[in-house]
Coordinates of C-alpha atoms in Angstrom, one line a residue:
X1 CA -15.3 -4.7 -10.9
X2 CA -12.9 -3.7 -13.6
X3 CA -9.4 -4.6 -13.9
X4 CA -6.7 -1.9 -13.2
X5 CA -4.7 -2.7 -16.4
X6 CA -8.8 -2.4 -18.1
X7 CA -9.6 1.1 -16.6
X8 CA -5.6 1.8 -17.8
X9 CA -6.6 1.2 -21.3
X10 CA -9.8 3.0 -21.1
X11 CA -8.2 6.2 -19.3
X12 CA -5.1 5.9 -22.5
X13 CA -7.8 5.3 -25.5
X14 CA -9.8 8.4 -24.3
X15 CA -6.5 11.0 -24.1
X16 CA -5.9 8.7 -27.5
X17 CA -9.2 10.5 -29.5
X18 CA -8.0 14.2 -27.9
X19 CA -4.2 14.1 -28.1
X20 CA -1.9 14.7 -31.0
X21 CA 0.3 11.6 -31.6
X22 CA 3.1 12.7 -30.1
X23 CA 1.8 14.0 -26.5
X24 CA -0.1 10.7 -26.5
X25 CA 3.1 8.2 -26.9
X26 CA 4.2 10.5 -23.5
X27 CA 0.8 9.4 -21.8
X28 CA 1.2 5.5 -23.4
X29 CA 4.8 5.1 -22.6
X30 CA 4.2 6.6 -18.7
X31 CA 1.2 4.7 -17.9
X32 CA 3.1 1.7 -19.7
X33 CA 5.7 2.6 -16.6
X34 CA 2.9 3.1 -13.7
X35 CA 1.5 -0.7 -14.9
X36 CA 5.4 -2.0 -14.2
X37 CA 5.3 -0.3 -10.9
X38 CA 2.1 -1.7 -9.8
X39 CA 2.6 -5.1 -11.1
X40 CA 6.4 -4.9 -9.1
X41 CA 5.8 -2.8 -5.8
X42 CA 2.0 -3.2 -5.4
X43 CA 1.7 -6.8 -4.6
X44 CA 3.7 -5.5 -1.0
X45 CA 1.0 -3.8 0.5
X46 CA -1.7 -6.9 0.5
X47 CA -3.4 -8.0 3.2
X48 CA -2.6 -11.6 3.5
X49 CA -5.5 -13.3 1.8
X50 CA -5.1 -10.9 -1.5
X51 CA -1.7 -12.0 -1.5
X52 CA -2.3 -15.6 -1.2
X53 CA -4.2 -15.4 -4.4
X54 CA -1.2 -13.2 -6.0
X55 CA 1.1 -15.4 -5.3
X56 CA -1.2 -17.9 -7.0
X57 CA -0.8 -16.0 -10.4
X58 CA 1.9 -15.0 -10.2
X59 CA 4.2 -18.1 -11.2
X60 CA 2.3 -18.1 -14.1
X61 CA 2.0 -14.5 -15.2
X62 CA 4.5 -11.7 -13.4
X63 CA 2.2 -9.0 -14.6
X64 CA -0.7 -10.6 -12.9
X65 CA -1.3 -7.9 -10.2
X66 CA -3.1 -5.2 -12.5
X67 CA -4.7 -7.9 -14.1
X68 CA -6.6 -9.5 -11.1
X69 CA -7.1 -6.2 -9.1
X70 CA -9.4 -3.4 -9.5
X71 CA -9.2 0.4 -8.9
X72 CA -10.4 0.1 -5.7
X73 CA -6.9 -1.0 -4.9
X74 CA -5.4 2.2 -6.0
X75 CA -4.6 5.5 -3.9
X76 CA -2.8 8.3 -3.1
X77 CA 0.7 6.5 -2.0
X78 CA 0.6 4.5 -5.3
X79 CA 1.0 8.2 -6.9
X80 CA 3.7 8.9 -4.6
X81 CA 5.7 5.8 -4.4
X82 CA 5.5 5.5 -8.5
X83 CA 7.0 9.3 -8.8
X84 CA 9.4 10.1 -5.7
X85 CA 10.6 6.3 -5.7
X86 CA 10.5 4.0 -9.1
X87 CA 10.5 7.2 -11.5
X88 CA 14.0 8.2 -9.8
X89 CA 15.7 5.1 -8.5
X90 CA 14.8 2.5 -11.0
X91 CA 13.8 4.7 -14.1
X92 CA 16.3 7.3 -14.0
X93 CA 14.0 9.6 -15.5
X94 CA 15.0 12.8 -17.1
X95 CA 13.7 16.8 -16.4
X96 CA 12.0 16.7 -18.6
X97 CA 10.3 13.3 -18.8
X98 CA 9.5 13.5 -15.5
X99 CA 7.5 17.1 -15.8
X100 CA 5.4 14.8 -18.2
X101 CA 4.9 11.8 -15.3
X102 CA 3.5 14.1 -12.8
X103 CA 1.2 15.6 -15.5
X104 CA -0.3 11.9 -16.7
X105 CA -0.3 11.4 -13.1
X106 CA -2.3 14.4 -12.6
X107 CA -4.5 13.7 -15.6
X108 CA -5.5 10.3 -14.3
X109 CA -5.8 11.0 -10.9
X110 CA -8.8 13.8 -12.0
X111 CA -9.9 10.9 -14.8
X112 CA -10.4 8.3 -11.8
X113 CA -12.2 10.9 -10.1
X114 CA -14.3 11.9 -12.7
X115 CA -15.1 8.5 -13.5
X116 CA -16.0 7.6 -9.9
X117 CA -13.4 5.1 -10.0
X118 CA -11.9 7.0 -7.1
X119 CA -14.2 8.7 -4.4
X120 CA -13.4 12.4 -3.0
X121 CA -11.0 11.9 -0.7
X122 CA -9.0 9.6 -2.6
X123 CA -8.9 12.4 -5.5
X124 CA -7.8 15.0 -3.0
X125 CA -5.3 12.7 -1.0
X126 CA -3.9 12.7 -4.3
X127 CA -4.3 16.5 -5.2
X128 CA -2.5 17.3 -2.4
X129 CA 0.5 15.1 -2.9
X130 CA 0.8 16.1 -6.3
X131 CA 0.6 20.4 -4.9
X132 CA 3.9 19.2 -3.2
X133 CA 5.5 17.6 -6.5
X134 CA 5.7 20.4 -8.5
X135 CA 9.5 20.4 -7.5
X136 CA 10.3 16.5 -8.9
X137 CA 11.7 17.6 -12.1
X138 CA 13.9 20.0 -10.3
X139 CA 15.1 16.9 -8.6
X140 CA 16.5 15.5 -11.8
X141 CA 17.6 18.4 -13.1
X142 CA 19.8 18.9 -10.2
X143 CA 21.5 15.4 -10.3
X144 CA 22.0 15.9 -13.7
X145 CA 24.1 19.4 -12.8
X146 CA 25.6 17.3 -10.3
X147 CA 26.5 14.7 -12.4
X148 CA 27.9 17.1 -15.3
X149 CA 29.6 18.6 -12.7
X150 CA 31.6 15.7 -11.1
X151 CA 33.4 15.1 -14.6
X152 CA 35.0 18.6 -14.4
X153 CA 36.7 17.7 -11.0
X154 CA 40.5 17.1 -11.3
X155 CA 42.3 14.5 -10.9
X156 CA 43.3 15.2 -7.1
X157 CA 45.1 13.5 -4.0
X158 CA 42.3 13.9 -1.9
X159 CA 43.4 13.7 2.0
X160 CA 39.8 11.8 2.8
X161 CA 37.0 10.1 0.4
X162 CA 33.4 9.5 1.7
X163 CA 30.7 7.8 -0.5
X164 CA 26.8 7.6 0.3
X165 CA 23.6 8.9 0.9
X166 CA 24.1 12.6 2.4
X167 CA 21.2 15.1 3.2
X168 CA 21.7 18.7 2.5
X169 CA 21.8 20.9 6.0
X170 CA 22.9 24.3 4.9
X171 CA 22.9 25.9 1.6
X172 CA 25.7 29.1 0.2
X173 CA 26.4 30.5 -3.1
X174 CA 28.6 27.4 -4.5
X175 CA 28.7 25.7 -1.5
X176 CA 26.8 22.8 0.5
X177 CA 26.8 21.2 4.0
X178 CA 25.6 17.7 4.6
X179 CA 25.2 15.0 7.2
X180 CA 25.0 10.9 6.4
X181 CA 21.7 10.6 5.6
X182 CA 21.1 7.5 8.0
X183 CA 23.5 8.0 11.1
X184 CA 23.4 12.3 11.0
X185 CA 26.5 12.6 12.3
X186 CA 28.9 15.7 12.5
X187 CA 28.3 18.4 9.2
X188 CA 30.6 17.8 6.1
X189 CA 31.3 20.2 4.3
X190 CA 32.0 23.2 2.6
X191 CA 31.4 21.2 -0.7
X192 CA 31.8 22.9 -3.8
X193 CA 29.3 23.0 -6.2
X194 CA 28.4 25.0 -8.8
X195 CA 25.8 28.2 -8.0
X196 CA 23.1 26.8 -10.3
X197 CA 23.2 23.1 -8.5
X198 CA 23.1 25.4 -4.9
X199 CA 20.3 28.0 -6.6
X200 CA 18.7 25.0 -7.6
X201 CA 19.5 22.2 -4.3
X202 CA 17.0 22.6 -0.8
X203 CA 17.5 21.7 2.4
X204 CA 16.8 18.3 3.3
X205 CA 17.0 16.5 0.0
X206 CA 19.2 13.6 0.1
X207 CA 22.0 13.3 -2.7
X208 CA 23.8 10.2 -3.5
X209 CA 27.3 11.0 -4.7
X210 CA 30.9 10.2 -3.6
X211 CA 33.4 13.5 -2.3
X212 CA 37.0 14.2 -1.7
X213 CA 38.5 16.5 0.9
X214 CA 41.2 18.8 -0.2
X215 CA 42.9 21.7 1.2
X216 CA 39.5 21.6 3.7
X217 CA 37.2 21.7 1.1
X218 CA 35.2 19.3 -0.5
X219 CA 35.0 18.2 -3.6
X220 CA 32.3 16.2 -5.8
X221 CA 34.1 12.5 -7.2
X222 CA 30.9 11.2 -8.7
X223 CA 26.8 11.0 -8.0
X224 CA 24.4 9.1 -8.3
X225 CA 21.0 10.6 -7.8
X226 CA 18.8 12.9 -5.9
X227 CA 15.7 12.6 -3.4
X228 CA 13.6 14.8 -2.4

C-alpha cells in the first residue's frame, strides 16, 4: 500500500501538468498544510497497536505519520477536522485562502475517489460534509469584520467586562445576543456590531472575543476568532 505523503505527491504532480503556476502553488502550499495536520492531529485516532508503532518513529522523524500510513487511513472527519479546526484555530486562515482549502479539499477528495484510493461511501461521507462548508470562508470573513471592528471601539469605562467563547442566540440589524459557549447561562447582550458582521453572523456559531457593558449595551473590546 502507498504512503499518504506518496499518493499526496501523486494527486499535487497531476493538478501540477493542468494548472497554471499560480493556482498550483494554492494546491502545493494547502496540501503542504493538510500533511502538517495529519502528521500533528492524526496519530490521535489510532488504535493502540498503530500507535505503538508511531510512537516508534516518531522520536526519530515528527513527520512520520503520513509517511508510514496509507490512504486507507484517511476519511471524511480528516476533511472536517483539517478545515473547521486547524485551518481556523492554528492557521488563521484568511476569506479568501480558505475558499481555496475547501476547493483542494474538494479536488482531492473526488481524486481519491477516482483513483479508488477512497471507496463510495467514503467519497460521499465526504461530499456531504463539504455541501455543509460552503459557509467556512464566511467564517473568516466575519472575524475579520469583527476584528476591524473592535479597533473602532472607544476608549470607555465599561460598568462590566466578560472575555470568552460566546455562541450567537439571536440575531438584529447591528445587534447580537449570546450565551457562554460552555456553561449557557443567562443571554448577554444587545451587543453592538456592525450590520454587515450581523448580515453576515448565524445563529449558533461560537465567537471568541472580549465585551464591555455600557449604558446597557454591549460593546466589542477585542476577538479572536470564529466557529462555525
Amino acid at each position: 500500500m502507498k504512503s499518504i505523503d506518496k499518493i499526496l505527491e501523486e494527486f499535487l504532480q497531476e493538478q501540477h501538468n493542468r494548472l497554471k503556476d499560480k493556482t498550483y502553488r494554492d494546491y502545493e502550499s494547502v496540501i503542504d498544510l493538510f500533511r502538517d495536520y495529519l502528521n500533528m492531529y492524526a496519530p490521535n485516532s489510532l488504535h493502540e497497536d498503530d500507535r505503538k508503532r508511531w510512537e516508534a518513529e516518531f522520536d526519530e522523524d515528527e513527520d512520520c505519520y503520513t509517511r508510514m500510513f496509507g490512504p486507507d487511513y484517511l476519511d471524511e472527519s480528516d476533511f472536517e477536522e483539517f478545515l473547521d479546526y486547524f485551518m481556523i484555530r492554528k492557521v488563521a486562515s484568511s476569506e479568501s485562502f480558505m475558499k481555496v482549502a475547501v476547493r483542494v479539499m474538494k479536488k482531492l477528495n473526488k481524486w481519491l475517489f477516482e483513483n479508488k484510493y477512497f471507496d463510495q461511501d467514503d467519497y460521499v461521507d465526504a461530499q456531504e460534509y463539504f455541501g455543509e462548508a460552503n459557509d467556512l470562508p464566511d467564517v473568516e470573513k466575519l472575524a475579520d469584520l469583527i476584528f476591524d471592528y473592535s479597533r473602532m471601539t472607544m476608549d470607555t469605562p465599561f460598568e462590566d467586562k466578560l472575555e470568552g467563547y460566546f455562541t450567537v442566540v439571536d440575531i438584529k440589524p447591528g445587534q447580537l445576543w449570546v450565551k457562554d459557549a460552555f456553561d449557557g447561562g443567562k443571554t448577554i447582550g444587545p451587543v453592538q456590531v456592525s450590520k454587515q458582521i450581523s448580515d453576515l453572523c448565524n445563529e449558533g456559531w461560537d465567537i471568541n472575543f472580549a465585551i464591555g457593558l455600557y449604558q446597557e449595551k454591549w460593546y466589542i473590546v477585542e476577538s479572536g476568532n470564529v466557529y462555525r
